[in-house]
Short mmCIF file of C-alpha atoms and ligand atoms in Angstrom, two decimals:
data_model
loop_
_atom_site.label_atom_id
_atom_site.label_comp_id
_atom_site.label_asym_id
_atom_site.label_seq_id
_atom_site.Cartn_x
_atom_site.Cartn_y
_atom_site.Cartn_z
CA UNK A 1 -11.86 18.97 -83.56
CA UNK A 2 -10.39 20.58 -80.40
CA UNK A 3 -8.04 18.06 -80.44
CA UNK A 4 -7.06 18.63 -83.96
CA UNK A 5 -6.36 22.51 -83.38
CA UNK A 6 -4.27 21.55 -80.07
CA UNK A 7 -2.08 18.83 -82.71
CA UNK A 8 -1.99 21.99 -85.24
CA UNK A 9 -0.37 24.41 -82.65
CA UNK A 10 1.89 22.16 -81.26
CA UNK A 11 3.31 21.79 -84.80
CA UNK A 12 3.15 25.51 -85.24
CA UNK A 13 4.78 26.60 -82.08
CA UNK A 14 7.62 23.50 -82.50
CA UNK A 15 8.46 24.65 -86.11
CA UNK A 16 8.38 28.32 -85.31
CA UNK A 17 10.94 27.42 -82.08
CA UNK A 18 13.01 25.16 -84.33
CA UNK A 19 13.95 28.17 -86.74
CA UNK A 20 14.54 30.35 -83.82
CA UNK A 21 16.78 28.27 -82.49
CA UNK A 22 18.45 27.50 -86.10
CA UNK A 23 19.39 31.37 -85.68
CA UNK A 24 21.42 30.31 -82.82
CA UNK A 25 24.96 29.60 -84.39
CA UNK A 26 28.16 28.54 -82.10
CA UNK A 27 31.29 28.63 -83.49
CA UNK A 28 34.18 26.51 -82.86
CA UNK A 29 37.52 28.24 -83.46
CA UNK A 30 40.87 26.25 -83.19
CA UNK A 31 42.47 29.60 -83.52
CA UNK A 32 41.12 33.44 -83.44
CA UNK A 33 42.97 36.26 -84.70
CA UNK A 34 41.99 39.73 -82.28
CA UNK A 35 42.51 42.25 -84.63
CA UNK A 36 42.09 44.45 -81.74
CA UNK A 37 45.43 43.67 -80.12
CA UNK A 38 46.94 41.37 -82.53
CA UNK A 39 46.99 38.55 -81.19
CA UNK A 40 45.82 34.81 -81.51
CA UNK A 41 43.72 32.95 -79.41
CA UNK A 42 43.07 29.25 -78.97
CA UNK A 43 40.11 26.58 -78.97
CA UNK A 44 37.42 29.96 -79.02
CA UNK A 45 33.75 29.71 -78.30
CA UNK A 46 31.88 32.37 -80.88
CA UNK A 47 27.77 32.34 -80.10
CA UNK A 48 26.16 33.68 -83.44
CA UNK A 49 22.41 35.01 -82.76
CA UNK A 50 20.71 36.32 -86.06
CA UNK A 51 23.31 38.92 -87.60
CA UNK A 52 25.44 39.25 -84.89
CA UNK A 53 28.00 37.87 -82.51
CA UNK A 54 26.25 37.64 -79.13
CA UNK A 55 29.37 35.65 -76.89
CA UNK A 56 33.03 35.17 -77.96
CA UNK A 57 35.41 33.57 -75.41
CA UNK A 58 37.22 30.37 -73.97
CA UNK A 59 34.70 29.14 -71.59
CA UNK A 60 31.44 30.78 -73.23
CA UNK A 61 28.65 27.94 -72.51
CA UNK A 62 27.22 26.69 -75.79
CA UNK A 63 23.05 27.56 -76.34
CA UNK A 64 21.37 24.28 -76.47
CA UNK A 65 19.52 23.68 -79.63
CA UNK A 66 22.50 25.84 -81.33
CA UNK A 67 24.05 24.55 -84.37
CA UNK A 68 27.22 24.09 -84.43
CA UNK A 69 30.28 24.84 -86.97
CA UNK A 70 33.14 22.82 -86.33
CA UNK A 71 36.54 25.49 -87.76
CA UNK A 72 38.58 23.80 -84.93
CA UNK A 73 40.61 23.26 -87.06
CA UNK A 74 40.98 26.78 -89.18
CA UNK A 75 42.07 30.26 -88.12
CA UNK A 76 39.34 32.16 -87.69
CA UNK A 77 39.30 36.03 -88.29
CA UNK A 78 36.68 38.43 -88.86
CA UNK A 79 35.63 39.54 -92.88
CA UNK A 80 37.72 41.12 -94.75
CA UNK A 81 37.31 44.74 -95.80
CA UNK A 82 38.42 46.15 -99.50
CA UNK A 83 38.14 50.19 -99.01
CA UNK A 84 39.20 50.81 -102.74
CA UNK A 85 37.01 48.72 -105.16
CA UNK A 86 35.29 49.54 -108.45
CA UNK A 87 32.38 46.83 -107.97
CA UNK A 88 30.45 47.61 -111.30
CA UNK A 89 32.25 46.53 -113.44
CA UNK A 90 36.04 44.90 -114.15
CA UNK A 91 38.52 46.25 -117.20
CA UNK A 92 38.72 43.24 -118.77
CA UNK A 93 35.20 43.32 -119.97
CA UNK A 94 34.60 47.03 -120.51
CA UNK A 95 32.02 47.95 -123.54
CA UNK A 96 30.54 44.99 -124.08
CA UNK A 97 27.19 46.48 -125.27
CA UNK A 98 26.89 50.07 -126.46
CA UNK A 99 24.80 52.09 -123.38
CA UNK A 100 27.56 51.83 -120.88
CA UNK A 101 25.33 53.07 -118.13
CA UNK A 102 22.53 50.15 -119.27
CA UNK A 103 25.02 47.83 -120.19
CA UNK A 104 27.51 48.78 -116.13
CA UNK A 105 23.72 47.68 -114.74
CA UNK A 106 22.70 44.84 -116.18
CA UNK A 107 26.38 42.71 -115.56
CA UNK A 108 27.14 44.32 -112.30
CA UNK A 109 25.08 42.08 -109.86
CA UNK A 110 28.04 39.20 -110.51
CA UNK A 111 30.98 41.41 -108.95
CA UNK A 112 29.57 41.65 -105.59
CA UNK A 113 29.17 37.81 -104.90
CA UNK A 114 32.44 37.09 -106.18
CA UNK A 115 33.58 39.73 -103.93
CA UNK A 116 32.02 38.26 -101.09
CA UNK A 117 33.09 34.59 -101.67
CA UNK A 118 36.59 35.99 -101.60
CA UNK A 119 36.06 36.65 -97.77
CA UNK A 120 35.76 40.11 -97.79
CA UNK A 121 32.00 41.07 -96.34
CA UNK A 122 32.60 44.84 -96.28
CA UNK A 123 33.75 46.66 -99.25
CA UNK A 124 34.27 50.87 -99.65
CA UNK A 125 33.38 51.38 -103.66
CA UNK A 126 34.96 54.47 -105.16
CA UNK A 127 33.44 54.79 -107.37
CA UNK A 128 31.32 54.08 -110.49
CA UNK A 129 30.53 55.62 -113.53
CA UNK A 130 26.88 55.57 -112.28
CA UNK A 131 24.41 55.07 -109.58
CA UNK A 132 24.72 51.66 -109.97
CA UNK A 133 27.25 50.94 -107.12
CA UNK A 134 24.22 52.50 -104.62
CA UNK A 135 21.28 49.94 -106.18
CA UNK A 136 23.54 47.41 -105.72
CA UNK A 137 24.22 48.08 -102.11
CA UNK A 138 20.51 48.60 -101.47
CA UNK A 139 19.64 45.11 -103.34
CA UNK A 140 22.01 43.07 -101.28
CA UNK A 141 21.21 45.07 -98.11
CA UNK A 142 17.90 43.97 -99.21
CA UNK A 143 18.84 40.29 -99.61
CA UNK A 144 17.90 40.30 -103.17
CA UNK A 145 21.52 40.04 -104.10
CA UNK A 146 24.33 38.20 -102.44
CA UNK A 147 27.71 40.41 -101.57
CA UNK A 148 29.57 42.70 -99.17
CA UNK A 149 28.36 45.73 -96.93
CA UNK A 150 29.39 48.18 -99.39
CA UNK A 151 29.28 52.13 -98.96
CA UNK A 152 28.75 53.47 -102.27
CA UNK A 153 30.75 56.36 -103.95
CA UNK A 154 28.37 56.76 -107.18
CA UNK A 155 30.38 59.70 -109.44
CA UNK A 156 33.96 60.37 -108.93
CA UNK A 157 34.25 63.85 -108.49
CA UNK A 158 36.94 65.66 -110.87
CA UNK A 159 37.47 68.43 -112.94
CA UNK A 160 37.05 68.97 -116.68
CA UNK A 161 39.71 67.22 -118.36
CA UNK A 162 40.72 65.02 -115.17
CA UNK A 163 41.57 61.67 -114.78
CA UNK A 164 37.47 61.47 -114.42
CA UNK A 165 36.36 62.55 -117.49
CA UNK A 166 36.57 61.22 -120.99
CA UNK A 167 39.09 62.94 -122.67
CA UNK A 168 41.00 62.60 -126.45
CA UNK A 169 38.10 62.76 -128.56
CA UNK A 170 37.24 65.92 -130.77
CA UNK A 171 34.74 68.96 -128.76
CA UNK A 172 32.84 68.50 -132.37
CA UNK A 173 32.28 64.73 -131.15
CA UNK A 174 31.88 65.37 -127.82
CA UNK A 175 31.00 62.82 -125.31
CA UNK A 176 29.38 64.89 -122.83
CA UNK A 177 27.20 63.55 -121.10
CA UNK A 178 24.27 65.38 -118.78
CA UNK A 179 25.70 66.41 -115.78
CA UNK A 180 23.44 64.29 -113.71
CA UNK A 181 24.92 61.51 -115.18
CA UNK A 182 28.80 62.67 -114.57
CA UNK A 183 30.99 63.86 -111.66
CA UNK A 184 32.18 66.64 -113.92
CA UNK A 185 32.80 69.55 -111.67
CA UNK A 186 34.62 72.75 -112.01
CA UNK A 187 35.04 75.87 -109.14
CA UNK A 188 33.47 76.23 -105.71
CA UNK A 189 30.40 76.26 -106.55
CA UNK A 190 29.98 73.45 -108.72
CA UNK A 191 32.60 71.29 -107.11
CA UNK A 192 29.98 71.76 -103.62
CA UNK A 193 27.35 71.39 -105.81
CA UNK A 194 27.99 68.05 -106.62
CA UNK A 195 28.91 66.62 -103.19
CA UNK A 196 25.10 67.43 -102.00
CA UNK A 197 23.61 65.64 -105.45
CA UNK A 198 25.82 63.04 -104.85
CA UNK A 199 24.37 62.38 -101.38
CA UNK A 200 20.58 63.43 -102.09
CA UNK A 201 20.90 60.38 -104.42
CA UNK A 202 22.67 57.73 -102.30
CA UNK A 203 26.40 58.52 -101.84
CA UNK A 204 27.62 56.96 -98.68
CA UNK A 205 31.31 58.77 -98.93
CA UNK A 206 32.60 60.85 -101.56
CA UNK A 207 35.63 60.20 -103.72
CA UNK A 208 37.63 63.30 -105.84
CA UNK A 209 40.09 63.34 -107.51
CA UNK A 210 43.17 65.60 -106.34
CA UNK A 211 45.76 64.53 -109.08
CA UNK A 212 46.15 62.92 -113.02
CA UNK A 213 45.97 59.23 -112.69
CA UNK A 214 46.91 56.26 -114.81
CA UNK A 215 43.91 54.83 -116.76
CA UNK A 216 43.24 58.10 -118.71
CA UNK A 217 44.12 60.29 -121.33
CA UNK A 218 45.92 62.91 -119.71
CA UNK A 219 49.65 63.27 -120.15
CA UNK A 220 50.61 64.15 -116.49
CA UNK A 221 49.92 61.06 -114.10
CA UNK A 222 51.08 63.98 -111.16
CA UNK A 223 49.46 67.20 -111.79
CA UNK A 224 46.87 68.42 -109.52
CA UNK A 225 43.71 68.42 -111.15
CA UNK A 226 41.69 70.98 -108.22
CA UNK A 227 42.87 74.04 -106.55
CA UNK A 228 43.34 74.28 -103.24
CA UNK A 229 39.79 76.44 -103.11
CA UNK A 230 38.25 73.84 -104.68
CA UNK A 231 39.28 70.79 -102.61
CA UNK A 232 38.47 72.50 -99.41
CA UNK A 233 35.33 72.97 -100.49
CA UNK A 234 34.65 69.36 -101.31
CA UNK A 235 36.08 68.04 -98.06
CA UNK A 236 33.97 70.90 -95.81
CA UNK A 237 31.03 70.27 -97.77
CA UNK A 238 31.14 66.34 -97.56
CA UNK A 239 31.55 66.28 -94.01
CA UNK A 240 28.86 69.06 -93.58
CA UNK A 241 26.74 65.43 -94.77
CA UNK A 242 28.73 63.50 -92.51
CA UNK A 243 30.07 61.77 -95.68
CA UNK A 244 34.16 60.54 -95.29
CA UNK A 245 36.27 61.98 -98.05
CA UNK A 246 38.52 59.86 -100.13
CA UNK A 247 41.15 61.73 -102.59
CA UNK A 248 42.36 59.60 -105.66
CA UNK A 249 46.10 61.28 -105.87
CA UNK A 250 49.77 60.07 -107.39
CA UNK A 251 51.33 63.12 -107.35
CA UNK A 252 53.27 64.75 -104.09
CA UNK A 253 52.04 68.31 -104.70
CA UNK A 254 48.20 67.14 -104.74
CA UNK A 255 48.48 64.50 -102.01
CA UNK A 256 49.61 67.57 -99.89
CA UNK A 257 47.24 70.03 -101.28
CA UNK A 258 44.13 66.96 -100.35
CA UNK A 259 45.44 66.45 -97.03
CA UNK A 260 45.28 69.92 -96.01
CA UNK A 261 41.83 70.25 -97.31
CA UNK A 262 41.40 67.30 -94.59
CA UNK A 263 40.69 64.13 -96.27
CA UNK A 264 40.08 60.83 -94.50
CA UNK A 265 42.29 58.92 -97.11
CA UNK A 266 44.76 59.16 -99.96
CA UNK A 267 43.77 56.65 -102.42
CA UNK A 268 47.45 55.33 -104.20
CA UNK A 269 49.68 57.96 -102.87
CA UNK A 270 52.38 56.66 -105.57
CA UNK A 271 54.76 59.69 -105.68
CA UNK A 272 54.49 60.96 -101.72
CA UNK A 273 57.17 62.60 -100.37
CA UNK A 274 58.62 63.25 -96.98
CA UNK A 275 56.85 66.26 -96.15
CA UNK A 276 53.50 64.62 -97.36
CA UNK A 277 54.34 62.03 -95.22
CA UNK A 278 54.70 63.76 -92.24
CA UNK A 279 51.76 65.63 -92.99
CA UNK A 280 50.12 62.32 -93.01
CA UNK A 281 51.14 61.35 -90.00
CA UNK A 282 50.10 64.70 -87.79
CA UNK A 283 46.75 64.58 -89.39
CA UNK A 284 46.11 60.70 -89.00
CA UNK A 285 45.08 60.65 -92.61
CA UNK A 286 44.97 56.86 -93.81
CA UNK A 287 46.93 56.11 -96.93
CA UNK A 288 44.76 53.12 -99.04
CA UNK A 289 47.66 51.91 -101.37
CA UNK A 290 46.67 49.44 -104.33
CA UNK A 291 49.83 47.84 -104.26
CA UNK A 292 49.04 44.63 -106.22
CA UNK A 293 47.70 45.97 -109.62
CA UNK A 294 50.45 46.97 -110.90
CA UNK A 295 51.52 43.66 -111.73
CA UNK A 296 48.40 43.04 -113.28
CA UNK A 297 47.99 46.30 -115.53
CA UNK A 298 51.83 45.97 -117.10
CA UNK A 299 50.61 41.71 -117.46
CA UNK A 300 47.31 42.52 -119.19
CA UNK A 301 46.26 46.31 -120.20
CA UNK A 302 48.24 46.42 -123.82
CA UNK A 303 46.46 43.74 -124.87
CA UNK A 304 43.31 45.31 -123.78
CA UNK A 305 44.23 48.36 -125.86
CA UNK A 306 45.66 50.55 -123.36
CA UNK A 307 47.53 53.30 -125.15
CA UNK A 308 51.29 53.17 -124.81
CA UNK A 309 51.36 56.69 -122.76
CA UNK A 310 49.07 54.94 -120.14
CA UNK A 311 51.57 51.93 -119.69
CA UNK A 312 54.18 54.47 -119.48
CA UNK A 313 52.67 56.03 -116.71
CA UNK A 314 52.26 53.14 -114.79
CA UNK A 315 55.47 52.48 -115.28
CA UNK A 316 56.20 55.68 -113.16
CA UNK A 317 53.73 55.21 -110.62
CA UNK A 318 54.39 51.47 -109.84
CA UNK A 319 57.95 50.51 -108.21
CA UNK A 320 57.90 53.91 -106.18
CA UNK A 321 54.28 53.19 -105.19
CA UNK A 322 55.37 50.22 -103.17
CA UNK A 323 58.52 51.62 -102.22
CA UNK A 324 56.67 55.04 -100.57
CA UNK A 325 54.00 52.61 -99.28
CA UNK A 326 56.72 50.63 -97.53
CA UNK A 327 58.53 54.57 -95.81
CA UNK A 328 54.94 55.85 -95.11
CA UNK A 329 54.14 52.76 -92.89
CA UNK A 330 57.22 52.90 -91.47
CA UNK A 331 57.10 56.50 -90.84
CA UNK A 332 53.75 55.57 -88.95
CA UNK A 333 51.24 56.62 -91.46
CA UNK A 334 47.97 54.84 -90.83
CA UNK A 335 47.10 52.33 -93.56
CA UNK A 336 43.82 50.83 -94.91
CA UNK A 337 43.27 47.74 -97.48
CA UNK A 338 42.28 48.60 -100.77
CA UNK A 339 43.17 47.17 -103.80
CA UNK A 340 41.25 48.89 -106.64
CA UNK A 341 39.82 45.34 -107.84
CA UNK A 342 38.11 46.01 -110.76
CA UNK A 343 40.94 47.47 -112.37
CA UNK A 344 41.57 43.48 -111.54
CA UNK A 345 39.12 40.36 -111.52
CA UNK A 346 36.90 40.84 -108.29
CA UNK A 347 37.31 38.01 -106.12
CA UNK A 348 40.93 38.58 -106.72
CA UNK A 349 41.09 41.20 -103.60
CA UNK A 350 43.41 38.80 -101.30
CA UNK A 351 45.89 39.06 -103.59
CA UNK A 352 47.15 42.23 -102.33
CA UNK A 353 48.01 40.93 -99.04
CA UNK A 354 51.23 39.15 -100.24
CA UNK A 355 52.44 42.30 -101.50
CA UNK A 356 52.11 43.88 -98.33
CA UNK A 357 53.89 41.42 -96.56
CA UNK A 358 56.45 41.95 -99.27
CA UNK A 359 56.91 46.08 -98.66
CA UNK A 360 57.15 45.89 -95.06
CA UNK A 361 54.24 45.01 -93.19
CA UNK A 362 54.12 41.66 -91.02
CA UNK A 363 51.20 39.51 -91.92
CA UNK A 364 49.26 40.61 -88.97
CA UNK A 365 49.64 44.13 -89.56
CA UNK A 366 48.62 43.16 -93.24
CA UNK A 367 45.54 41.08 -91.48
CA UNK A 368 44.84 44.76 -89.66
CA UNK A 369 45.13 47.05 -92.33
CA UNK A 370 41.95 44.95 -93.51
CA UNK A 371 40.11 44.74 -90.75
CA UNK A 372 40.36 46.96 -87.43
CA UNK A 373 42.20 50.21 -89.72
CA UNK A 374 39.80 49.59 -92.71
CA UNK A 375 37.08 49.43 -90.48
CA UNK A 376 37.94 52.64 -88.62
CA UNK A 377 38.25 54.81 -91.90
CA UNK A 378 34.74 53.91 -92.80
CA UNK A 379 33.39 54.66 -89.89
CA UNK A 380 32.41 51.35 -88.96
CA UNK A 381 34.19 50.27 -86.08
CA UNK A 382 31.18 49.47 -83.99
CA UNK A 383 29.76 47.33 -86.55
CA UNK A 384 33.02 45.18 -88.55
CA UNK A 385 36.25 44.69 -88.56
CA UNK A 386 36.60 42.10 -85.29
CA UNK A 387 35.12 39.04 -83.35
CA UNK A 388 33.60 41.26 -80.59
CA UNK A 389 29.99 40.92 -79.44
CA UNK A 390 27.57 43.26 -80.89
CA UNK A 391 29.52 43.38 -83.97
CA UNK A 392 27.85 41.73 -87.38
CA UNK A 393 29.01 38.10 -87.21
CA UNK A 394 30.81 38.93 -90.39
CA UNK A 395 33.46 35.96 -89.80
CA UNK A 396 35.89 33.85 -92.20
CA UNK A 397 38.41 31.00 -92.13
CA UNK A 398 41.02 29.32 -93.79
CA UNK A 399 42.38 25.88 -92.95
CA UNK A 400 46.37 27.17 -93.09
CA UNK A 401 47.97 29.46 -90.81
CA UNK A 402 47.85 33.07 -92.69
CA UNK A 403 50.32 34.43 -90.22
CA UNK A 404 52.58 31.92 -91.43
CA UNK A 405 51.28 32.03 -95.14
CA UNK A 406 49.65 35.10 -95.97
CA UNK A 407 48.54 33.72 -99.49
CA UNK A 408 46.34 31.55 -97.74
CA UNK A 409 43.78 34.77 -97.55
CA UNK A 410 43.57 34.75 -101.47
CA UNK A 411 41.37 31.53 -101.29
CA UNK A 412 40.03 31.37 -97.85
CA UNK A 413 37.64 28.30 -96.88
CA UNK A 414 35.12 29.78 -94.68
CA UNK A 415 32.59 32.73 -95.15
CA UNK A 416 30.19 33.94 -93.00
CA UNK A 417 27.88 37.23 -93.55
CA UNK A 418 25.26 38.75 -91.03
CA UNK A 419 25.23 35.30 -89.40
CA UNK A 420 25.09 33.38 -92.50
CA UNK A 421 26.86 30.70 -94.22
CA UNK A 422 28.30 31.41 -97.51
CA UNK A 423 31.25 28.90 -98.05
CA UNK A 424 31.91 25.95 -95.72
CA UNK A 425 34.87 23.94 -97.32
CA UNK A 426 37.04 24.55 -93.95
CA UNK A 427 36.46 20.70 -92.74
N1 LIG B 1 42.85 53.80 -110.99
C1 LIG B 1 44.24 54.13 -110.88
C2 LIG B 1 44.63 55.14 -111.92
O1 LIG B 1 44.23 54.98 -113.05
C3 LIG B 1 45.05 52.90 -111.04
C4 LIG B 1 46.47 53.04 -110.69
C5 LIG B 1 47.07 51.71 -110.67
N2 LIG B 1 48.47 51.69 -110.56
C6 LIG B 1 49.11 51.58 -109.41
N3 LIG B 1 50.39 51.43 -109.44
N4 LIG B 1 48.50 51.61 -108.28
O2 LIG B 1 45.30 56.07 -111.64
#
């Protein structure tokens, strides 16, 4: 009997020490990129314990009992970050059902793992049409649901008639919808209003919007859409809540107007001009320029029934988006990653990189803009955005050499999250 229990705990205690140790991850990198300083190291040593990375370095003595994943002979560089995405929901499927709130919730659960599998661990959503962005982000930060960090934007914030709201139908056929189910604000008071429910309910950063946009009925793709009054008061009131501010704005006047009120980001930033720039550039305001979807809305959105006004205003917005992008960054504006996927196929956020590579940047600035600068505009630089220990062990791979072939990050071949595996094809 006694000798029975003895046999039981052995087992007990052996099992319970073998998972421990199957916690214990090392890494073998042929080559890591430090986003830090931009630079690439060889034949690295990363110890994985749990979530995070405990040991990175040359000569860093490997746990025994650890297991071991052989990417000596990948690159090796820490998750991506997308700080523009629309993760509820892509515009190639829109209205598939007829509640679009029911309808956003019940499909959105595939975006996020499609996300992640692209290599991006960390994502910034702004925004959805609902609060479904924040379930999601409390499901997978649950580990119900696989997919990125993610802080949530729920509502975008705009005025009535804006690029946010739903606009060309008659007031007798309204679409209103109750206002705690929209981001419909208009004046001080409501516009501050809306910032606190918006965080009482989940939002992790606030998005407004400061001009006309694109995908919308309104004629202008410019024209401010707040006041100065009123975009102060969002920005002061968000960060009152400690929540970062990101401005959707194409237009010069209203990318001006938003960074005075003191945004942390322009969101597009199409039409910028020199004096926004500099602007820019005294306030260290980020610019987070979707410079791939163009290609991909003048490709696809007639066909999805996009009016003919809303293809002409991408036609404004999209050659002098990429051509501003390219003078802001080398004016020395800071720049973040975001690509607005969604708009796009999720899983399709690496695409992006190629295009920044294109206008200007070199691959590793490209590589940084996604990592280190994306991580500092969220606020997250102690947690993502490099190999260091203490950070998450948010880590990916790809067998080719993206500083030599930056397309190699739209398909990478190694994914880890929190210290687990995801996708292993890098051997
Ligand atoms: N969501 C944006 C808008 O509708 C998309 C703009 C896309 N075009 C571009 N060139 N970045 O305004």
């Amino acid at each position: 009997m006694n000798k029975y229990r003895l046999l039981v705990s052995i087992g007990l205690i052996s099992i319970l020490a073998g998972s421990l140790l199957a916690q214990v991850k090392a890494i073998k990198a042929g080559r890591l990129i430090d986003t830090e300083k931009g630079t690439v190291l060889a034949n690295q040593t990363i110890v994985v314990d749990g979530e995070m990375i405990k040991a990175v370095g040359p000569n860093v003595p490997i746990p025994e009992g650890a297991e071991i994943i052989d990417l000596s002979n990948a690159t090796v560089l820490p998750g991506l970050i997308d700080c523009h995405t629309h993760i509820t929901g892509q515009a190639s499927d829109r209205r598939r059902f007829q509640n679009p709130f029911i309808d956003t919730a019940v499909i959105a659960h595939i975006y996020p793992k499609r996300t992640l599998l692209a290599g991006f661990t960390s994502v910034r959503n702004l925004s959805a049409g609902s609060f479904t962005d924040v379930y999601l982000k409390r499901a997978i930060d649950k580990g119900v649901l696989d997919g990125p960090r993610m802080q949530a934007g729920a509502f975008y914030i705009g005025s009535t008639g804006s690029h946010g709201d739903v606009i060309g139908l008659s007031p007798l056929r309204s679409s209103k919808l109750p206002p705690e189910m929209s981001g419909i604000a208009d004046g001080v008071d409501e516009v501050r209003k809306k910032v606190r429910y918006l965080v009482k309910y989940g939002a992790d950063v606030i998005k407004f919007g400061a001009s006309a946009g694109v995908l919308s009925g309104e004629d202008s793709v410019a024209a401010p859409q707040y006041s100065q009054e009123e975009m102060n008061a969002i920005v002061e009131e968000a960060h009152m809540w400690e929540r970062k501010v990101a401005a959707h704005a194409h237009g010069a006047e209203a990318i001006k107007m938003a960074v005075k009120a003191g945004v942390d980001s322009i969101e597009h930033g199409s039409l910028i001009d020199a004096e926004g720039i500099r602007m820019m550039k005294e306030k260290g305001t980020y610019l987070v320029a979707d410079v791939y979807v163009d290609d991909y809305i003048l490709e696809n959105f007639a066909r999805f029934g996009a009016s003919p006004k809303i293809i002409e205003k991408e036609k404004i917005v999209g050659l002098a988006q990429r051509q501003n992008f390219q003078k802001a960054f080398r004016a020395g504006v800071k720049n973040a990653y975001g690509t607005d996927a969604g708009v796009y196929p999720h899983g399709w956020n690496g695409k992006q990189f190629f295009h920044m590579v294109k206008w200007g940047m070199t691959p590793m600035q490209a590589i940084q803009a996604a990592t280190v600068n994306a991580s500092d505009l969220m606020g997250w630089q102690e947690k993502v955005g490099s190999i260091k220990t203490g950070k998450y062990a948010d880590i990916i791979a790809v067998r080719k050499d993206p500083l030599k072939d930056v397309k190699s990050l739209e398909n990478v071949d190694f994914v880890m999250k929190g210290g687990k595996v995801y996708k292993n094809d890098a051997n």
